[in-house]
Coordinates of C-alpha atoms in Angstrom, one line a residue:
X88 CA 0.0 0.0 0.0
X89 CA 2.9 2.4 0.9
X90 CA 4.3 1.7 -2.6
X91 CA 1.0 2.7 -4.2
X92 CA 0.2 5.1 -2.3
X93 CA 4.1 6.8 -3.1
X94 CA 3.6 5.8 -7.0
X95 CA 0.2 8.0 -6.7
X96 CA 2.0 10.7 -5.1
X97 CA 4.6 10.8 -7.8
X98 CA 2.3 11.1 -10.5
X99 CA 0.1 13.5 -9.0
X100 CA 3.6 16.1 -8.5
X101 CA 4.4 15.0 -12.1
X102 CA 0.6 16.6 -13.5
X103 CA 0.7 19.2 -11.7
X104 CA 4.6 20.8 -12.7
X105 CA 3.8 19.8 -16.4
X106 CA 0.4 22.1 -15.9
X107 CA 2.7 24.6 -14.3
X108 CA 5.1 24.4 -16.8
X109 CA 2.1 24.6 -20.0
X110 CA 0.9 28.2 -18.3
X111 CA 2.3 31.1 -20.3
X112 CA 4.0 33.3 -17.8
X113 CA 2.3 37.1 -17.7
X114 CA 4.3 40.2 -17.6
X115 CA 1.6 42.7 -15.8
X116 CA -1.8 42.7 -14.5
X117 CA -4.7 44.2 -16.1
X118 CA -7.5 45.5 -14.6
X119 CA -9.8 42.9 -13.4
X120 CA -6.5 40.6 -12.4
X121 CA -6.6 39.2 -15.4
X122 CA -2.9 38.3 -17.2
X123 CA -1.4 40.3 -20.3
X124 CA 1.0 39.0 -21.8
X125 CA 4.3 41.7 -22.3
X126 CA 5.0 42.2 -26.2
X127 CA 9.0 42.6 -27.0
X128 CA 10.1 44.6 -29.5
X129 CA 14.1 45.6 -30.8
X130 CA 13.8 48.5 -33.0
X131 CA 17.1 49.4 -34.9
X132 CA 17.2 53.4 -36.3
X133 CA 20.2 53.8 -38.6
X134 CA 21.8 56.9 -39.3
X135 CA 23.4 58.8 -42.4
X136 CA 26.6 59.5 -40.0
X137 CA 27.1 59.7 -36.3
X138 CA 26.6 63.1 -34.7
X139 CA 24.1 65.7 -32.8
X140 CA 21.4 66.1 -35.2
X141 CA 21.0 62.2 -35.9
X142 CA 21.4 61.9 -31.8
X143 CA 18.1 63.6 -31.7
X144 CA 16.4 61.1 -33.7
X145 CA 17.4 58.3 -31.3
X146 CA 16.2 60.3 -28.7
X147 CA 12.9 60.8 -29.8
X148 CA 12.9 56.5 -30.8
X149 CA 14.1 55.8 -26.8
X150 CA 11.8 58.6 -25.5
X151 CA 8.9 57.1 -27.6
X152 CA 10.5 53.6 -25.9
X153 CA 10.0 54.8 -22.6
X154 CA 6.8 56.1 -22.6
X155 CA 5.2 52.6 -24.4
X156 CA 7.6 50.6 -21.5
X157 CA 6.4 52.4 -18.5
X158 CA 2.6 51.1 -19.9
X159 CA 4.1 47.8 -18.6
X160 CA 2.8 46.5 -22.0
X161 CA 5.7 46.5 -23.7
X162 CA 9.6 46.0 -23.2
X163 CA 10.9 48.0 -26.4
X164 CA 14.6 48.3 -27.1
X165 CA 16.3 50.6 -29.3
X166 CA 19.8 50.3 -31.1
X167 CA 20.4 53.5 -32.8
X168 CA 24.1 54.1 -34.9
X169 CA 25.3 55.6 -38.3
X170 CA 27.8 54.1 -40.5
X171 CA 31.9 54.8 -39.0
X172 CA 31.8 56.4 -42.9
X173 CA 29.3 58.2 -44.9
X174 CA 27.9 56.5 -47.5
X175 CA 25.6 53.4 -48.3
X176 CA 27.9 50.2 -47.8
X177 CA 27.8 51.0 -44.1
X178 CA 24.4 51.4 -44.0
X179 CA 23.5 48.4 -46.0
X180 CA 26.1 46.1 -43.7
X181 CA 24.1 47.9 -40.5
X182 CA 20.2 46.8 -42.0
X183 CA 21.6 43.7 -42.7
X184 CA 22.9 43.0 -39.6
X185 CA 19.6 44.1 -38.0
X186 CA 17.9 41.2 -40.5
X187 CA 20.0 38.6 -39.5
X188 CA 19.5 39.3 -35.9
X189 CA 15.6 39.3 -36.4
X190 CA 15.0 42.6 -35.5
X191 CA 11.1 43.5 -35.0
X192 CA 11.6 47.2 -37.4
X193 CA 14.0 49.6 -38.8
X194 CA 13.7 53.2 -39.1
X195 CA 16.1 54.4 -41.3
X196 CA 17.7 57.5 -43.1
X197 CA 18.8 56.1 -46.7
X198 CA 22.3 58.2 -47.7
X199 CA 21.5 56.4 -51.3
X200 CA 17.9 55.2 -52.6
X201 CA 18.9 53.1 -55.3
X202 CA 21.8 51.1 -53.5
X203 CA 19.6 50.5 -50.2
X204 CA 16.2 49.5 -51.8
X205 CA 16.9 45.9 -52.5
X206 CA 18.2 45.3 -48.7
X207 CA 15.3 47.3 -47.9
X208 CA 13.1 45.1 -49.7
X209 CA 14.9 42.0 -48.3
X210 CA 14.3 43.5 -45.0
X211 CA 10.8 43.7 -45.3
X212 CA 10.5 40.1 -47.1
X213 CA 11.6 38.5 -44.1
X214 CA 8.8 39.9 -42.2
X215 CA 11.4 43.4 -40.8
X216 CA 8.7 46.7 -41.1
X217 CA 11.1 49.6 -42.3
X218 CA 10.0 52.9 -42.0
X219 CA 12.0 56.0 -43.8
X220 CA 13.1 58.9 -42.6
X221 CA 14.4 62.3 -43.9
X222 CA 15.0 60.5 -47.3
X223 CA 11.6 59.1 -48.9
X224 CA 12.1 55.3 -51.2
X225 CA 9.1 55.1 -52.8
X226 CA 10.1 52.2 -54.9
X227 CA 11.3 50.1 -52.3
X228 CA 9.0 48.0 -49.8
X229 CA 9.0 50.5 -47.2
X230 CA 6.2 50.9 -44.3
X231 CA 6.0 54.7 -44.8
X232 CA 7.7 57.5 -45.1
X233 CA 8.2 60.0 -41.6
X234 CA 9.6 63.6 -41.5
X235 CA 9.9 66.4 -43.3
X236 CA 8.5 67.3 -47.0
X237 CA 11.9 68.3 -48.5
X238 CA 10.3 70.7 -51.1
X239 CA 8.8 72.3 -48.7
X240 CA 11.2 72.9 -46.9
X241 CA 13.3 74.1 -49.9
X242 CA 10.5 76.4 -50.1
X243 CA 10.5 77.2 -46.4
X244 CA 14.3 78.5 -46.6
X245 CA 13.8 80.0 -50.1
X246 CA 11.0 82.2 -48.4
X247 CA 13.2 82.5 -45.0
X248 CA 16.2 84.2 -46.4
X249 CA 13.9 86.5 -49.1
X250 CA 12.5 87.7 -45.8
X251 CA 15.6 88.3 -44.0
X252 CA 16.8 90.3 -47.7
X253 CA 13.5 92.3 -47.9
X254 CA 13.1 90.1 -51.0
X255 CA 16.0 91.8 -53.2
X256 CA 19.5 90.6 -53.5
X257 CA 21.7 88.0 -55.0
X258 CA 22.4 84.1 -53.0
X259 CA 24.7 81.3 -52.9
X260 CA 23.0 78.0 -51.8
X261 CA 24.7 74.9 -50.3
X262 CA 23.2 71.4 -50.4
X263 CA 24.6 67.8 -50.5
X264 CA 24.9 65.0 -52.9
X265 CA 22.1 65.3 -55.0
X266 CA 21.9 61.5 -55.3
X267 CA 20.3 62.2 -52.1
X268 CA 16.5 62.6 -52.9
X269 CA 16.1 64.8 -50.4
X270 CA 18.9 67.2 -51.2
X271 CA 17.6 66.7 -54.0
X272 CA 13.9 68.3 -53.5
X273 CA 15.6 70.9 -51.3
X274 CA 16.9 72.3 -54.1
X275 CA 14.5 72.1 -56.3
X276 CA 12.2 73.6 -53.8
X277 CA 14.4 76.2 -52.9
X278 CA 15.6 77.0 -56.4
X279 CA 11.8 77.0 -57.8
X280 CA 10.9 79.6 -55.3
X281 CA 13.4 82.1 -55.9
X282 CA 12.9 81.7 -59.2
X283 CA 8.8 82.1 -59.0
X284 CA 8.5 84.5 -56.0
X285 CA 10.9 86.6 -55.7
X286 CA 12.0 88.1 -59.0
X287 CA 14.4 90.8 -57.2
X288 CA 16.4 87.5 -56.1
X289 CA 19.1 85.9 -58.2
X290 CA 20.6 82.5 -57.3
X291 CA 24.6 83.2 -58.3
X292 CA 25.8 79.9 -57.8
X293 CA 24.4 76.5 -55.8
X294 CA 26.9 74.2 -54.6
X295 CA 26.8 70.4 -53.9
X296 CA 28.8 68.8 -51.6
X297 CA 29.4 65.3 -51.9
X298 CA 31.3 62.5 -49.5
X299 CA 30.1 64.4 -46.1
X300 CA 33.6 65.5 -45.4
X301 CA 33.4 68.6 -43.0
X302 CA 36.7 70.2 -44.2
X303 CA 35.7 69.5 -47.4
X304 CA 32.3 71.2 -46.7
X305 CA 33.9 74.1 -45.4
X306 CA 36.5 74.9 -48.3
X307 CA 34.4 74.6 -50.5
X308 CA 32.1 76.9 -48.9
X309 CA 35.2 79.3 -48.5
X310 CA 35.9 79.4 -52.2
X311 CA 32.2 80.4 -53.0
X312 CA 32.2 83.2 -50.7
X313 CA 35.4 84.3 -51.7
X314 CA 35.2 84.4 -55.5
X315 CA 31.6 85.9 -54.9
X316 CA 32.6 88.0 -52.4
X317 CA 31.5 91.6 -54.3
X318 CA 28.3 89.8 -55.4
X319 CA 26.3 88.1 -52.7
X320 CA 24.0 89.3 -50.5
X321 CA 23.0 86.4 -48.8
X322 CA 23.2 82.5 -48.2
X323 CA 21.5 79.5 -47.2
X324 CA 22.1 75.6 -46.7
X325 CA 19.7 73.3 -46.9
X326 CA 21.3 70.4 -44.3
X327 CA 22.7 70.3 -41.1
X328 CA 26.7 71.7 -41.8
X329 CA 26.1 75.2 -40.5
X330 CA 28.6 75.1 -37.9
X331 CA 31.1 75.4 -40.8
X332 CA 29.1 78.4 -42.2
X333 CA 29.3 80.1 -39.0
X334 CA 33.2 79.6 -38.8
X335 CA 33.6 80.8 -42.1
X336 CA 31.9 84.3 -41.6
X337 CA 33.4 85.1 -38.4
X338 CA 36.7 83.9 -40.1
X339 CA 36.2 86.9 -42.6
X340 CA 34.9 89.2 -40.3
X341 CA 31.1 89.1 -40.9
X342 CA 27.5 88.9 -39.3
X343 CA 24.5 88.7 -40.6
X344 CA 24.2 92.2 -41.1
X345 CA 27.2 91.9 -43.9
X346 CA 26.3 88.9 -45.3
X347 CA 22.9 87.7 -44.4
X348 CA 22.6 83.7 -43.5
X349 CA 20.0 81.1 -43.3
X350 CA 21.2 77.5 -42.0
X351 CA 19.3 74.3 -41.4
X352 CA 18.4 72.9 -38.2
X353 CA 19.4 73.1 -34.3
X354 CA 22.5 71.4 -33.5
X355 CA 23.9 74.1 -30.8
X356 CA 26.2 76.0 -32.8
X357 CA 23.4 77.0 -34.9
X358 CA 21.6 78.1 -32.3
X359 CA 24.7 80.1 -30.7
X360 CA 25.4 81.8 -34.4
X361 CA 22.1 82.5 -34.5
X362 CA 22.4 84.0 -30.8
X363 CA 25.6 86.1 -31.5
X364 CA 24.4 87.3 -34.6
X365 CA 26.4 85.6 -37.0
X366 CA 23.4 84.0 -39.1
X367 CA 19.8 85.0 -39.0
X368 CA 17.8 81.9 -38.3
X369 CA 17.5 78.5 -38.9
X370 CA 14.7 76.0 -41.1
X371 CA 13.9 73.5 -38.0
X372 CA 12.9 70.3 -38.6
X373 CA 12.7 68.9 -35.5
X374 CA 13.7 65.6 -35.8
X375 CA 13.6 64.3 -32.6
X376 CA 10.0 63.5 -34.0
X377 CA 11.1 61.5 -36.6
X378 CA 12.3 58.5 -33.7
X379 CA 9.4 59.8 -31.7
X380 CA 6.5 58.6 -34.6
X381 CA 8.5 56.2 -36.0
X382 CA 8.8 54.1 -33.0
X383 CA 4.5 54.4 -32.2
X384 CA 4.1 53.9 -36.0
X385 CA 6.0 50.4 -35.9
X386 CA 4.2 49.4 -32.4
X387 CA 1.1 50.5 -33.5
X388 CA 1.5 48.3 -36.8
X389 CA 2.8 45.4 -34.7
X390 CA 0.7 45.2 -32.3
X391 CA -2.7 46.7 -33.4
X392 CA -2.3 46.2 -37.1
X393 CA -3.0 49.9 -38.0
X394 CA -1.0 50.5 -41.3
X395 CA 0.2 54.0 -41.2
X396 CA -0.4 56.6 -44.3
X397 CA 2.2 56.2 -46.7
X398 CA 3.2 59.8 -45.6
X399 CA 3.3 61.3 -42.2
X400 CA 5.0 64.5 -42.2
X401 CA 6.8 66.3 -39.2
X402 CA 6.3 70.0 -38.8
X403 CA 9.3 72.7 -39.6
X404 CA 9.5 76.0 -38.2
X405 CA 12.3 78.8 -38.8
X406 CA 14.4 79.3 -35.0
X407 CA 14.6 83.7 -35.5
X408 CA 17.1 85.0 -33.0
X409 CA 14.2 86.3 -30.6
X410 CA 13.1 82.5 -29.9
X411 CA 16.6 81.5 -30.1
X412 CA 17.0 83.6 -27.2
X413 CA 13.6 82.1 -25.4
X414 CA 16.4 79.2 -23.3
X415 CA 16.0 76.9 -26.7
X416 CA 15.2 74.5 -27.3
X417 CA 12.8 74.4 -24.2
X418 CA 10.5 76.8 -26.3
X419 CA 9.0 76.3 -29.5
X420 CA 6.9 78.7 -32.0
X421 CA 3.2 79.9 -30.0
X422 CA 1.6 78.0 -33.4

């Protein structure tokens, strides 16, 4: 009986760590007490090159992180890197890297359409959402698009610098690569709308810079302003180098009174130009936004099954010296 009564026993522990074992362990409590079970994400956001503007982007992708986490629904993780070189073999080894490790979505920034399409599309074949930023792929597999409308923004610091010049006077105008779609746009956009609005505005010479080299960016720059020297009235770039802008005016001797000067974005030496008067303002794109949406775009795919518009486009504003001067970036335009 002893024997039986221990063979029982046995089995009765055996039944009931196997039904233990069968129960699908819950993360958090919903209200009611009943179980939810915690959905885990890795989100990769890949850069055009490492430095303080794409640093924003991450930040609004682990801010966006954060806020889902602390729901207790979700336990998001973010890896967020450029390329050691600028260009699209280091992006295509960092998307491919993200496929191999299964990642749940990639946001990224394409430095070349054409040559990161196909790992986009392989991306997105093995079940990897991608959402773009900055640079739209329309022919590629791509989620959507998020950030800015590149024309528009073209526009925006066409318009921006003819109001700083009263409308009248001759500009230089500074963009990258061109195989860039959205340097691209820009300056088409910005071109289009001198050209249409502003008839008392001549564009004297528009110069592409290509590689991302900042020395490079800045001699070149240098030997614009110097051959038009007599001629110019103003300038404008249309991406995120306006640190080398600034060093080049105060290298000759100018402010924005001399030569007048509209840059592109907020990294902080903008912003301190902008402050010290050596440029007038700055396009703003704010692309802390473009982690920020990107991130609840992918959860909200993932986990809901809401597809996104194929466009969803994050506001610009132009950073004037007054709000500048308003402790940025801690305030932002009353519209």
């Amino acid at each position: 009986m002893k024997k039986i009564a221990a063979l029982v026993l046995a089995i009765v522990l055996v039944i009931g760590l196997v039904a233990c074992g069968s129960k699908k362990p819950a993360e958090t409590t919903a209200a009611g007490g009943e179980k939810t079970e915690v959905k885990t994400y890795k989100f990769g956001v890949i850069y055009t090159a490492n430095n303080y503007f794409w640093d924003k982007v991450g930040d609004g992708a682990k801010a966006k992180a954060e806020e889902l986490n602390a729901t207790g629904k979700y336990n998001i993780s973010i890896y967020a890197s450029g390329p050691q070189t600028t260009g699209a073999a280091g992006q295509i080894q960092l998307l491919e890297d993200m496929i191999s490790q299964k990642y749940s979505g990639v946001i990224i920034s394409a430095s070349d359409t054409t040559a990161l399409a196909p790992t986009v599309d392989k991306a997105v074949d093995a079940g990897i959402p991608v959402i773009c930023m900055d640079t739209e792929m329309p022919d590629s597999k791509r989620l959507c698009f998020v950030g800015t409308d590149n024309y528009n923004f073209g526009r925006d610091c066409a318009r921006e610098l003819a109001r700083v010049l009263n409308g009248k006077g001759n500009v230089l105008v500074q963009y990258l690569d061109p195989a860039m779609l959205s340097m691209a746009e820009r300056s088409r956009g910005f071109r289009e709308t001198i050209e249409k609005e502003f008839p008392d505005m001549k564009i004297l010479f528009e110069q592409a810079d290509t590689g991302g080299d900042m020395t490079a960016i800045a001699a070149n720059l240098e030997t614009m302003v110097i051959k038009y020297k007599d001629e110019f009235d103003g300038y404008c770039m249309l991406y995120a180098g306006g640190e080398q802008a600034i060093n080049v005016w105060k290298a000759q001797g100018w402010t924005c009174e001399d030569k007048a000067m509209v840059l592109s974005d907020d990294l902080d030496a903008i912003i301190l130009g902008i402050k010290d008067g050596t440029c007038n303002s700055s396009v703003v794109q704010n692309q802390f936004n473009w982690g920020y949406e990107g991130v609840r775009i992918l959860v909200e795919y993932l986990a809901e099954g809401i597809t996104p518009p194929a466009f969803v486009e994050t506001v610009c504003y132009a950073c004037t010296k007054d709000l500048a001067e308003q402790n940025y970036p801690n305030v932002k335009p009353a519209n």
